[in-house]
Short mmCIF file of C-alpha atoms in Angstrom, two decimals:
data_model
loop_
_atom_site.label_atom_id
_atom_site.label_comp_id
_atom_site.label_asym_id
_atom_site.label_seq_id
_atom_site.Cartn_x
_atom_site.Cartn_y
_atom_site.Cartn_z
CA MET A 1 0.09 0.02 -0.14
CA LYS A 2 2.76 2.53 0.94
CA LEU A 3 4.34 1.83 -2.40
CA ARG A 4 1.17 2.47 -4.34
CA VAL A 5 0.47 5.80 -2.47
CA LEU A 6 4.19 6.74 -2.71
CA GLY A 7 4.25 6.00 -6.55
CA ILE A 8 1.11 8.12 -7.12
CA LEU A 9 2.82 10.89 -4.98
CA SER A 10 6.21 10.59 -6.83
CA VAL A 11 4.48 11.00 -10.02
CA LEU A 12 2.51 14.09 -8.95
CA VAL A 13 5.83 15.53 -7.53
CA LEU A 14 7.64 14.90 -10.84
CA LEU A 15 5.11 16.55 -12.77
CA LEU A 16 4.80 19.53 -10.47
CA VAL A 17 8.69 19.89 -10.82
CA LEU A 18 8.55 19.52 -14.55
CA LEU A 19 5.66 22.12 -14.72
CA VAL A 20 7.64 24.64 -12.52
CA SER A 21 10.92 24.07 -14.34
CA ASN A 22 9.03 24.61 -17.84
CA VAL A 23 7.74 27.90 -16.73
CA ILE A 24 10.98 29.19 -15.25
CA LEU A 25 12.76 28.09 -18.50
CA SER A 26 10.33 29.65 -20.75
CA SER A 27 10.54 32.83 -18.65
CA ALA A 28 14.27 32.64 -18.91
CA GLY A 29 14.31 32.35 -22.83
CA ARG A 30 11.77 35.38 -23.08
CA GLU A 31 14.00 37.38 -20.82
CA VAL A 32 17.19 36.66 -22.50
CA THR A 33 15.50 37.19 -26.08
CA GLN A 34 14.03 40.61 -24.89
CA GLN A 35 17.18 41.85 -23.62
CA LEU A 36 19.18 40.94 -26.71
CA GLN A 37 16.39 42.59 -29.04
CA ILE A 38 16.45 45.87 -26.81
CA ASN A 39 20.19 46.00 -26.98
CA ARG A 40 20.39 45.25 -30.67
CA ALA A 41 17.49 47.44 -31.51
CA ALA A 42 19.11 50.42 -29.81
CA SER A 43 22.45 49.73 -31.76
CA LEU A 44 20.64 49.49 -35.04
CA ASN A 45 18.93 52.86 -34.32
CA ARG A 46 22.40 54.49 -33.64
CA ILE A 47 24.02 53.02 -36.84
CA ALA A 48 20.74 54.40 -38.74
CA GLN A 49 21.29 57.74 -37.17
CA LEU A 50 25.06 57.88 -38.60
CA ALA A 51 23.85 56.54 -41.84
CA TYR A 52 21.27 59.47 -42.09
CA ASP A 53 23.86 61.72 -41.18
CA ALA A 54 26.28 60.51 -43.65
CA ALA A 55 23.68 60.58 -46.27
CA ASN A 56 22.93 64.44 -45.51
CA ASP A 57 26.57 65.16 -45.30
CA GLY A 58 27.74 63.14 -48.30
CA ASP A 59 30.61 61.79 -45.83
CA SER A 60 30.58 58.28 -44.66
CA THR A 61 33.81 58.24 -42.81
CA VAL A 62 32.54 58.39 -39.22
CA LEU A 63 29.78 55.75 -40.50
CA ARG A 64 32.31 53.55 -41.88
CA ARG A 65 34.63 53.57 -38.80
CA ASP A 66 31.59 52.95 -36.35
CA MET A 67 30.44 50.13 -38.34
CA GLU A 68 34.05 48.43 -38.31
CA THR A 69 34.32 49.05 -34.76
CA TYR A 70 30.95 47.58 -33.96
CA SER A 71 31.47 44.58 -35.88
CA GLY A 72 34.87 43.96 -34.42
CA LEU A 73 33.46 44.29 -30.88
CA TYR A 74 30.21 42.11 -31.38
CA SER A 75 31.51 39.97 -34.19
CA GLU A 76 28.23 41.01 -36.04
CA GLY A 77 28.08 42.14 -39.43
CA LEU A 78 26.50 45.34 -40.71
CA VAL A 79 25.17 46.26 -44.12
CA VAL A 80 24.37 49.99 -45.03
CA ARG A 81 22.68 51.06 -48.30
CA LEU A 82 22.94 54.57 -49.27
CA GLN A 83 21.89 56.23 -52.42
CA THR A 84 25.45 56.63 -53.21
CA GLY A 85 26.51 52.90 -52.53
CA THR A 86 26.38 50.09 -50.13
CA LEU A 87 28.69 49.83 -47.06
CA ALA A 88 29.51 46.21 -45.28
CA SER A 89 31.30 45.33 -42.09
CA GLY A 90 32.16 42.19 -40.22
CA GLY A 91 31.95 39.97 -43.55
CA LEU A 92 28.26 40.37 -43.99
CA ASP A 93 27.40 39.71 -47.66
CA PRO A 94 24.74 42.33 -48.99
CA GLU A 95 23.85 39.51 -51.60
CA ARG A 96 22.95 36.84 -49.04
CA PRO A 97 19.28 35.95 -49.42
CA ASP A 98 18.09 36.93 -46.25
CA VAL A 99 20.22 39.99 -45.94
CA ARG A 100 18.68 40.94 -49.55
CA GLU A 101 15.15 40.21 -48.39
CA ALA A 102 15.91 42.58 -45.13
CA LEU A 103 16.80 45.17 -47.37
CA GLY A 104 13.92 44.86 -49.32
CA ARG A 105 11.50 45.11 -46.52
CA ALA A 106 13.35 48.11 -45.16
CA SER A 107 13.22 49.89 -48.50
CA LEU A 108 9.36 49.87 -48.18
CA ASN A 109 9.86 51.40 -44.85
CA LEU A 110 9.10 48.11 -42.98
CA ALA A 111 11.27 48.07 -39.89
CA ASP A 112 11.96 44.40 -38.68
CA THR A 113 13.66 44.40 -35.09
CA THR A 114 11.85 41.51 -33.65
CA LEU A 115 13.86 38.26 -32.93
CA ASP A 116 12.65 34.84 -32.72
CA PRO A 117 12.82 33.25 -29.09
CA VAL A 118 16.33 32.08 -28.32
CA ARG A 119 16.93 28.39 -28.23
CA PRO A 120 19.51 27.02 -25.95
CA PHE A 121 20.70 24.56 -28.47
CA GLY A 122 20.01 26.32 -31.78
CA THR A 123 22.27 27.26 -34.65
CA GLY A 124 22.78 30.34 -36.83
CA ASN A 125 22.37 34.05 -36.53
CA GLU A 126 19.35 36.51 -37.23
CA VAL A 127 19.12 39.69 -39.09
CA ILE A 128 17.19 42.77 -38.07
CA SER A 129 16.74 45.91 -40.30
CA ARG A 130 15.18 49.26 -40.70
CA SER A 131 15.09 52.42 -42.91
CA PHE A 132 16.28 55.72 -42.35
CA GLY A 133 15.37 59.04 -43.89
CA SER A 134 12.96 61.89 -43.68
CA ALA A 135 9.14 61.42 -42.94
CA SER A 136 8.37 61.66 -46.69
CA GLN A 137 11.52 60.00 -48.19
CA VAL A 138 13.74 56.83 -47.41
CA LEU A 139 17.22 57.82 -47.84
CA GLY A 140 18.80 54.05 -47.13
CA GLU A 141 18.48 50.94 -45.29
CA VAL A 142 20.49 49.21 -42.52
CA VAL A 143 20.64 45.63 -41.75
CA MET A 144 22.42 44.10 -38.78
CA GLU A 145 23.32 40.44 -38.23
CA VAL A 146 22.69 39.28 -34.56
CA ASN A 147 24.94 36.73 -33.19
CA LEU A 148 22.91 34.42 -30.80
CA ASP A 149 25.95 32.46 -29.50
CA ALA A 150 26.38 34.61 -26.34
CA ALA A 151 22.61 34.69 -25.63
CA ARG A 152 22.52 30.83 -26.36
CA ASP A 153 25.42 30.17 -23.78
CA LYS A 154 23.57 32.32 -21.08
CA LEU A 155 20.40 30.42 -21.70
CA ARG A 156 22.16 27.01 -21.43
CA TYR A 157 23.70 28.14 -18.06
CA ARG A 158 20.19 29.11 -16.83
CA TRP A 159 18.75 25.80 -17.90
CA LEU A 160 21.86 23.92 -16.01
CA VAL A 161 21.02 25.91 -12.96
CA THR A 162 17.29 25.19 -13.31
CA ALA A 163 17.91 21.34 -13.76
CA ILE A 164 19.98 21.07 -10.87
CA ALA A 165 17.51 23.05 -8.71
CA ALA A 166 14.62 20.87 -10.23
CA ILE A 167 16.45 17.65 -9.33
CA ALA A 168 17.24 18.97 -5.62
CA LEU A 169 13.62 20.15 -5.44
CA ALA A 170 12.14 16.79 -6.55
CA ALA A 171 14.54 14.92 -4.26
CA VAL A 172 13.40 17.22 -1.41
CA LEU A 173 9.70 16.51 -2.16
CA LEU A 174 10.32 12.82 -2.85
CA LEU A 175 11.90 12.52 0.59
CA LEU A 176 9.00 14.59 2.22
CA ALA A 177 6.37 12.48 0.41
CA GLY A 178 8.18 9.37 1.80
CA ARG A 179 8.14 10.63 5.37
CA VAL A 180 4.55 11.74 5.19
CA THR A 181 3.58 8.54 3.56
CA GLY A 182 5.25 6.61 6.20
CA TRP A 183 3.68 8.74 8.89
CA VAL A 184 0.09 8.58 7.47
CA LEU A 185 0.18 4.73 6.54
CA ARG A 186 2.39 3.37 9.49
CA PRO A 187 -0.65 3.35 11.82
CA VAL A 188 -2.72 1.89 8.92
CA GLN A 189 -0.16 -1.03 8.59
CA ARG A 190 -0.11 -1.65 12.19
CA LEU A 191 -3.97 -1.53 12.27
CA GLY A 192 -4.07 -4.17 9.59
CA ALA A 193 -1.34 -6.38 11.17
CA ALA A 194 -3.43 -5.93 14.46
CA VAL A 195 -6.83 -6.99 12.82
CA ARG A 196 -5.09 -10.19 11.40
CA GLU A 197 -3.54 -11.08 14.88
CA PHE A 198 -6.80 -10.46 16.61
CA LYS A 199 -8.46 -12.70 13.93
CA ASP A 200 -5.99 -15.55 14.42
CA THR A 201 -5.31 -15.25 18.28
CA GLY A 202 -8.18 -13.31 19.83
CA HIS A 203 -5.56 -10.98 21.44
CA THR A 204 -3.56 -7.96 20.27
CA PRO A 205 -1.25 -5.92 21.95
CA PRO A 206 -2.17 -2.08 22.46
CA LEU A 207 -1.55 -0.20 19.36
CA PRO A 208 0.73 3.06 19.48
CA GLU A 209 -0.87 6.21 18.98
CA ALA A 210 0.82 7.88 16.07
CA GLY A 211 0.17 9.52 12.69
CA PRO A 212 -2.79 12.03 12.10
CA PRO A 213 -5.35 12.73 14.92
CA GLU A 214 -7.86 10.77 13.21
CA LEU A 215 -5.69 7.59 12.98
CA ARG A 216 -4.62 8.00 16.61
CA GLU A 217 -8.29 8.08 17.70
CA LEU A 218 -8.80 4.97 15.25
CA SER A 219 -5.90 3.21 17.10
CA ARG A 220 -7.35 3.94 20.55
CA SER A 221 -10.98 2.83 19.47
CA PHE A 222 -9.42 -0.48 18.11
CA THR A 223 -7.20 -1.12 21.18
CA ASP A 224 -10.47 -0.81 23.36
CA MET A 225 -12.60 -2.80 21.05
CA ALA A 226 -9.73 -5.74 20.99
CA THR A 227 -9.43 -5.41 24.64
CA THR A 228 -13.06 -5.74 25.35
CA LEU A 229 -13.56 -8.51 22.88
CA GLY A 230 -10.47 -10.52 24.03
CA GLU A 231 -11.71 -10.51 27.48
CA LEU A 232 -15.32 -11.69 26.49
CA ILE A 233 -13.66 -14.36 24.31
CA ASP A 234 -11.56 -15.43 27.32
CA SER A 235 -14.57 -15.28 29.77
CA GLN A 236 -16.59 -17.37 27.38
CA ARG A 237 -13.94 -19.96 26.98
CA GLN A 238 -13.44 -20.08 30.70
CA LEU A 239 -17.16 -20.42 31.36
CA ILE A 240 -17.24 -23.19 29.15
CA ALA A 241 -14.36 -24.98 30.82
CA ASP A 242 -15.51 -24.22 34.24
CA THR A 243 -19.05 -25.20 33.62
CA SER A 244 -17.70 -28.65 32.26
CA HIS A 245 -15.55 -29.09 35.02
CA HIS A 246 -17.83 -28.20 37.98
CA LEU A 247 -20.85 -30.02 36.57
CA ARG A 248 -18.86 -33.36 36.91
CA ASN A 249 -19.35 -33.48 40.66
CA PRO A 250 -23.19 -33.02 40.55
CA ILE A 251 -23.30 -35.25 37.79
CA GLY A 252 -21.22 -37.98 39.47
CA ALA A 253 -23.55 -37.57 42.55
CA LEU A 254 -26.60 -37.91 40.22
CA ARG A 255 -24.97 -41.22 38.78
CA LEU A 256 -24.55 -42.65 42.32
CA ARG A 257 -28.06 -41.95 43.07
CA VAL A 258 -29.28 -43.52 39.93
CA ASP A 259 -27.07 -46.56 40.49
CA LEU A 260 -28.66 -46.93 44.09
CA LEU A 261 -32.18 -46.36 42.65
CA LEU A 262 -31.46 -49.28 40.10
CA LEU A 263 -30.66 -51.64 42.83
CA GLU A 264 -34.21 -50.85 44.46
CA LEU A 265 -36.16 -51.34 41.11
CA ARG A 266 -38.00 -54.88 41.25
CA ASN A 267 -39.86 -55.36 37.77
CA GLU A 268 -38.60 -55.26 34.17
CA LYS A 269 -40.52 -52.04 33.17
CA GLU A 270 -38.89 -50.17 36.24
CA ARG A 271 -35.57 -51.36 35.48
CA ALA A 272 -35.84 -50.33 31.67
CA ALA A 273 -36.87 -46.86 32.76
CA GLY A 274 -33.96 -46.62 35.01
CA ALA A 275 -31.70 -47.85 32.33
CA GLY A 276 -32.99 -45.13 30.12
CA VAL A 277 -32.41 -42.55 32.66
CA LEU A 278 -28.86 -43.95 33.12
CA ALA A 279 -28.09 -43.94 29.48
CA GLU A 280 -29.23 -40.29 29.16
CA LEU A 281 -26.95 -39.53 32.18
CA GLU A 282 -23.97 -41.12 30.42
CA ARG A 283 -24.85 -39.03 27.26
CA VAL A 284 -24.72 -35.98 29.43
CA GLU A 285 -21.31 -36.95 30.77
CA GLU A 286 -19.86 -37.64 27.16
CA ILE A 287 -21.09 -34.33 26.17
CA LEU A 288 -19.59 -32.57 29.04
CA ASP A 289 -16.35 -34.52 28.46
CA SER A 290 -16.39 -33.38 24.69
CA VAL A 291 -16.95 -29.74 25.46
CA LEU A 292 -14.19 -29.66 27.90
CA ARG A 293 -11.82 -31.38 25.45
CA LEU A 294 -13.01 -29.15 22.62
CA ALA A 295 -12.48 -26.04 24.73
CA VAL A 296 -8.68 -27.28 25.51
CA ALA A 297 -8.43 -27.79 21.80
CA GLU A 298 -9.34 -24.41 20.77
CA HIS A 299 -7.18 -22.85 23.61
CA ARG A 300 -4.46 -24.80 21.99
CA VAL A 301 -5.27 -23.15 18.50
CA ILE A 302 -5.05 -19.82 20.14
CA GLU A 303 -1.75 -20.64 21.80
CA ASP A 304 -0.23 -22.01 18.52
CA SER A 305 -1.16 -18.93 16.64
CA ALA A 306 0.13 -16.63 19.31
CA GLY A 307 3.36 -18.30 18.82
CA ALA A 308 3.46 -20.46 21.97
CA SER A 309 5.44 -23.70 21.20
CA PRO A 310 3.91 -27.06 22.34
CA GLU A 311 6.72 -27.47 24.75
CA VAL A 312 5.58 -24.43 26.70
CA SER A 313 1.82 -25.23 26.51
CA GLU A 314 2.02 -28.99 27.06
CA GLY A 315 5.07 -29.80 29.13
CA PRO A 316 6.22 -33.34 29.25
CA GLY A 317 3.82 -34.69 26.73
CA SER A 318 5.28 -32.67 23.98
CA GLY A 319 8.09 -32.44 21.71
CA SER A 320 9.41 -34.66 18.67
CA VAL A 321 7.36 -37.76 18.45
CA ASN A 322 7.51 -40.80 16.07
CA ALA A 323 4.16 -40.82 14.27
CA PHE A 324 4.30 -44.60 13.52
CA VAL A 325 5.06 -45.50 17.32
CA VAL A 326 1.88 -43.49 18.40
CA LEU A 327 -0.30 -44.87 15.68
CA ALA A 328 0.67 -48.42 16.56
CA GLU A 329 -0.19 -47.82 20.30
CA GLU A 330 -3.53 -46.52 19.51
CA VAL A 331 -4.30 -49.23 16.99
CA ASP A 332 -3.29 -51.81 19.73
CA ARG A 333 -5.68 -49.88 21.98
CA ALA A 334 -8.63 -49.81 19.61
CA ARG A 335 -8.36 -53.47 18.42
CA PRO A 336 -10.66 -54.87 21.01
CA ALA A 337 -13.43 -52.39 20.21
CA ALA A 338 -12.88 -53.27 16.55
CA LEU A 339 -13.22 -57.09 17.12
CA ALA A 340 -16.41 -56.59 19.12
CA ALA A 341 -17.80 -54.44 16.35
CA GLY A 342 -16.88 -57.00 13.86
CA SER A 343 -14.20 -54.74 12.01
CA ASP A 344 -10.91 -55.75 10.75
CA LEU A 345 -8.37 -53.13 11.90
CA VAL A 346 -4.98 -53.22 9.79
CA LEU A 347 -1.85 -51.37 10.53
CA THR A 348 0.12 -50.77 7.17
CA THR A 349 3.37 -48.51 6.61
CA GLN A 350 6.22 -47.71 4.33
CA GLU A 351 9.82 -49.46 4.88
CA ASP A 352 10.84 -46.74 6.97
CA PRO A 353 7.73 -45.51 9.11
CA GLY A 354 9.84 -43.37 11.54
CA ALA A 355 8.63 -39.90 10.64
CA GLU A 356 9.52 -37.69 13.45
CA LEU A 357 6.96 -34.80 14.16
CA ALA A 358 7.18 -31.41 16.16
CA CYS A 359 3.77 -32.44 17.73
CA SER A 360 2.31 -33.09 21.20
CA ARG A 361 2.59 -36.95 21.85
CA ILE A 362 -0.64 -36.80 23.87
CA GLU A 363 -2.56 -34.73 21.59
CA LEU A 364 -1.64 -36.80 18.43
CA ALA A 365 -2.77 -39.90 20.56
CA GLN A 366 -5.94 -38.21 21.20
CA MET A 367 -6.41 -37.46 17.45
CA LEU A 368 -5.46 -40.82 16.19
CA GLY A 369 -7.62 -42.36 18.93
CA GLU A 370 -10.71 -40.42 18.00
CA LEU A 371 -10.47 -41.17 14.31
CA LEU A 372 -10.20 -44.90 15.08
CA ASN A 373 -13.32 -44.71 17.25
CA ASN A 374 -15.23 -42.72 14.70
CA ALA A 375 -14.43 -45.50 12.10
CA ILE A 376 -15.25 -48.26 14.51
CA LYS A 377 -18.41 -46.80 15.57
CA TYR A 378 -19.68 -45.77 12.36
CA ALA A 379 -18.35 -48.57 10.10
CA PRO A 380 -19.11 -51.72 11.92
CA GLY A 381 -17.87 -54.80 10.23
CA ALA A 382 -15.81 -52.94 7.91
CA GLN A 383 -12.29 -53.14 6.84
CA ILE A 384 -10.22 -50.14 8.76
CA THR A 385 -6.74 -49.38 7.62
CA ALA A 386 -4.28 -47.30 9.51
CA SER A 387 -1.08 -46.15 7.91
CA VAL A 388 1.88 -43.67 7.96
CA ARG A 389 3.40 -42.46 5.08
CA THR A 390 5.32 -39.56 3.57
CA ARG A 391 4.94 -37.28 0.36
CA GLY A 392 7.59 -34.99 -0.07
CA SER A 393 8.43 -33.33 2.90
CA ALA A 394 4.79 -33.92 4.30
CA THR A 395 4.05 -36.74 6.66
CA LEU A 396 0.47 -38.26 6.34
CA ILE A 397 -1.40 -40.41 8.88
CA GLU A 398 -4.49 -42.00 7.56
CA ILE A 399 -7.39 -43.84 8.88
CA ALA A 400 -9.43 -45.30 5.95
CA ASP A 401 -12.62 -47.65 6.32
CA THR A 402 -14.92 -49.51 3.90
CA GLY A 403 -18.01 -48.31 5.65
CA PRO A 404 -20.84 -46.10 4.26
CA GLY A 405 -18.85 -42.98 4.43
CA LEU A 406 -20.24 -39.55 3.95
CA GLU A 407 -21.67 -37.62 0.77
CA PRO A 408 -19.44 -34.79 -0.61
CA GLU A 409 -21.43 -32.07 0.91
CA GLN A 410 -21.48 -33.81 4.21
CA LEU A 411 -17.53 -33.75 4.27
CA ALA A 412 -17.40 -29.95 4.66
CA ALA A 413 -19.78 -29.90 7.62
CA ALA A 414 -18.06 -32.90 9.39
CA THR A 415 -15.82 -30.72 11.40
CA THR A 416 -18.68 -28.43 12.52
CA ARG A 417 -19.58 -28.64 16.33
CA PHE A 418 -22.36 -30.94 17.26
CA TRP A 419 -23.01 -31.87 13.58
CA ARG A 420 -23.91 -35.39 12.79
CA ALA A 421 -25.09 -37.09 9.59
CA PRO A 422 -28.96 -37.79 9.57
CA GLU A 423 -28.08 -41.49 8.91
CA HIS A 424 -26.19 -41.70 12.14
CA SER A 425 -28.85 -40.15 14.38
CA SER A 426 -29.63 -43.69 16.12
CA ILE A 427 -25.81 -44.07 17.13
CA ARG A 428 -24.47 -42.75 20.43
CA GLY A 429 -22.48 -39.57 19.93
CA THR A 430 -21.89 -35.92 20.51
CA GLY A 431 -20.79 -34.69 17.08
CA MET A 432 -17.69 -33.01 18.39
CA GLY A 433 -15.05 -35.71 17.75
CA MET A 434 -14.00 -34.46 14.21
CA THR A 435 -13.98 -30.84 15.65
CA ILE A 436 -11.72 -31.75 18.23
CA VAL A 437 -9.31 -33.71 15.77
CA ASP A 438 -9.43 -30.50 13.65
CA ARG A 439 -8.53 -28.03 16.26
CA LEU A 440 -5.82 -30.05 17.64
CA ALA A 441 -4.18 -30.92 14.23
CA THR A 442 -4.22 -27.03 13.51
CA ALA A 443 -2.67 -26.28 16.95
CA ASN A 444 0.22 -28.78 16.03
CA GLY A 445 0.74 -27.27 12.66
CA GLY A 446 -1.13 -29.77 10.66
CA ARG A 447 -4.51 -30.18 8.96
CA LEU A 448 -7.32 -32.63 8.75
CA VAL A 449 -8.42 -33.80 5.40
CA LEU A 450 -11.59 -35.82 4.93
CA ALA A 451 -12.13 -37.60 1.61
CA PRO A 452 -14.28 -40.32 0.27
CA ASN A 453 -12.60 -43.68 0.25
CA GLU A 454 -12.84 -45.65 -3.18
CA PRO A 455 -15.00 -47.65 -3.84
CA ASN A 456 -16.74 -46.75 -0.72
CA GLY A 457 -16.02 -45.46 2.93
CA LEU A 458 -14.24 -42.55 4.46
CA ARG A 459 -10.53 -41.62 4.67
CA ALA A 460 -9.50 -39.10 7.39
CA ARG A 461 -5.92 -37.86 6.97
CA ILE A 462 -3.90 -35.81 9.32
CA GLU A 463 -1.23 -34.09 7.12
CA PHE A 464 1.72 -32.53 8.65
CA ASP A 465 3.82 -30.22 6.48
CA ALA A 466 7.26 -28.96 6.40
CA ALA A 467 5.74 -25.36 7.29
CA PRO A 468 2.54 -24.88 9.27
CA THR A 469 -0.82 -24.51 7.34
CA LEU A 470 -4.07 -22.92 8.05
CA PRO A 471 -7.03 -24.93 9.00
CA GLY A 472 -9.56 -26.04 6.18
CA GLN A 473 -6.88 -26.08 3.42
CA GLY A 474 -6.80 -29.93 2.87
CA GLU A 475 -7.52 -31.25 -0.56
CA ALA A 476 -9.14 -34.59 -1.38
CA SER A 477 -7.27 -37.14 -3.24
#
């Protein structure tokens, strides 16, 4: 943004400098031309007066001497045509076409003492002319060759001075434009960075109050807003965690009372009703547990966005872990449940499965356990394959099943809180398992990718790239 604004200001500055320089140079050219014209017109009038005197006296000695003196002093030729003959000095040829034309105009009593504007890089000389005589009779004509070299040198010097001044002025104005642009846009850039940081982390440090008064007020307002929203987000997150935690005790007590009540029930109808109450109570416990784990996962995403390392946030469960070892442990842990559901759980890998990840071991195990449990729960009797492989610099951990899978439009909604596929409504669950895996994967620099498994089923893959990636950028393959 700064470069765009500075580019526009630079163009305007250069146009302004060129405009001012053009006005100054045009004025200088007119001034030099006017000075030369006034000077030469005065000299022409003086020679014309001497020629008039010579025509009346019949003696051109003084005229000839003054003509030679003038030509030697200014290196400019003169031609004076009298009724008795033509006088020339400075090597000016009376038969030269422009001189002959000037003499013809002067003989008609048409004075021509106007010079064309002097150009700094032009060539050649000009001639001016006038007649002399009485009011009723033209006695002769005077033609003067005007040497423009000295005027051109003077004008070139002025051009050089003006060019140097224009370059200096442009440099100063560009420097000022850069300073002003930085002064105005720096608060805007800080505000943009703070907005992005707040979007990613939910927190942002107070913005310095700099720049124009309007931007200082905007920075103060944003800081106040960010502080308030950050406190609300923290309060909401803490409320969820505290609620989930503190409800455990009364729910535990309620479960104990229900268990005692079940012991007192005598007939099948009463025991069935009590079992229903117990099932709903267990569902509440499961939801609370999922909410608490989701709150922790989302908090980890915030920590990761804010730059906190897993070692700092997780302690002993963090660091470099072997993905295959963790996956093998989770497969062994889930195998009994898979056998009970009639599923065939298989662990496959490449020749070298030892992909080391900068990831929390506890959270990686939690993610893999959740994916395995989902496959066992929603694909009973299916073939479930767990694998670790590498693709370039990326490490891919995949759980694939041959169950019913999800429709393409359902894959995008699978990581939404409390979302469950309509066909799974009869299966016990909270709808937060994939959400937790997605958040934890993001917190550890990975991403969750859900895709169909050919010819049928679901393939859930956690990708860990060499560089951290944003959530939701996975591709189905």
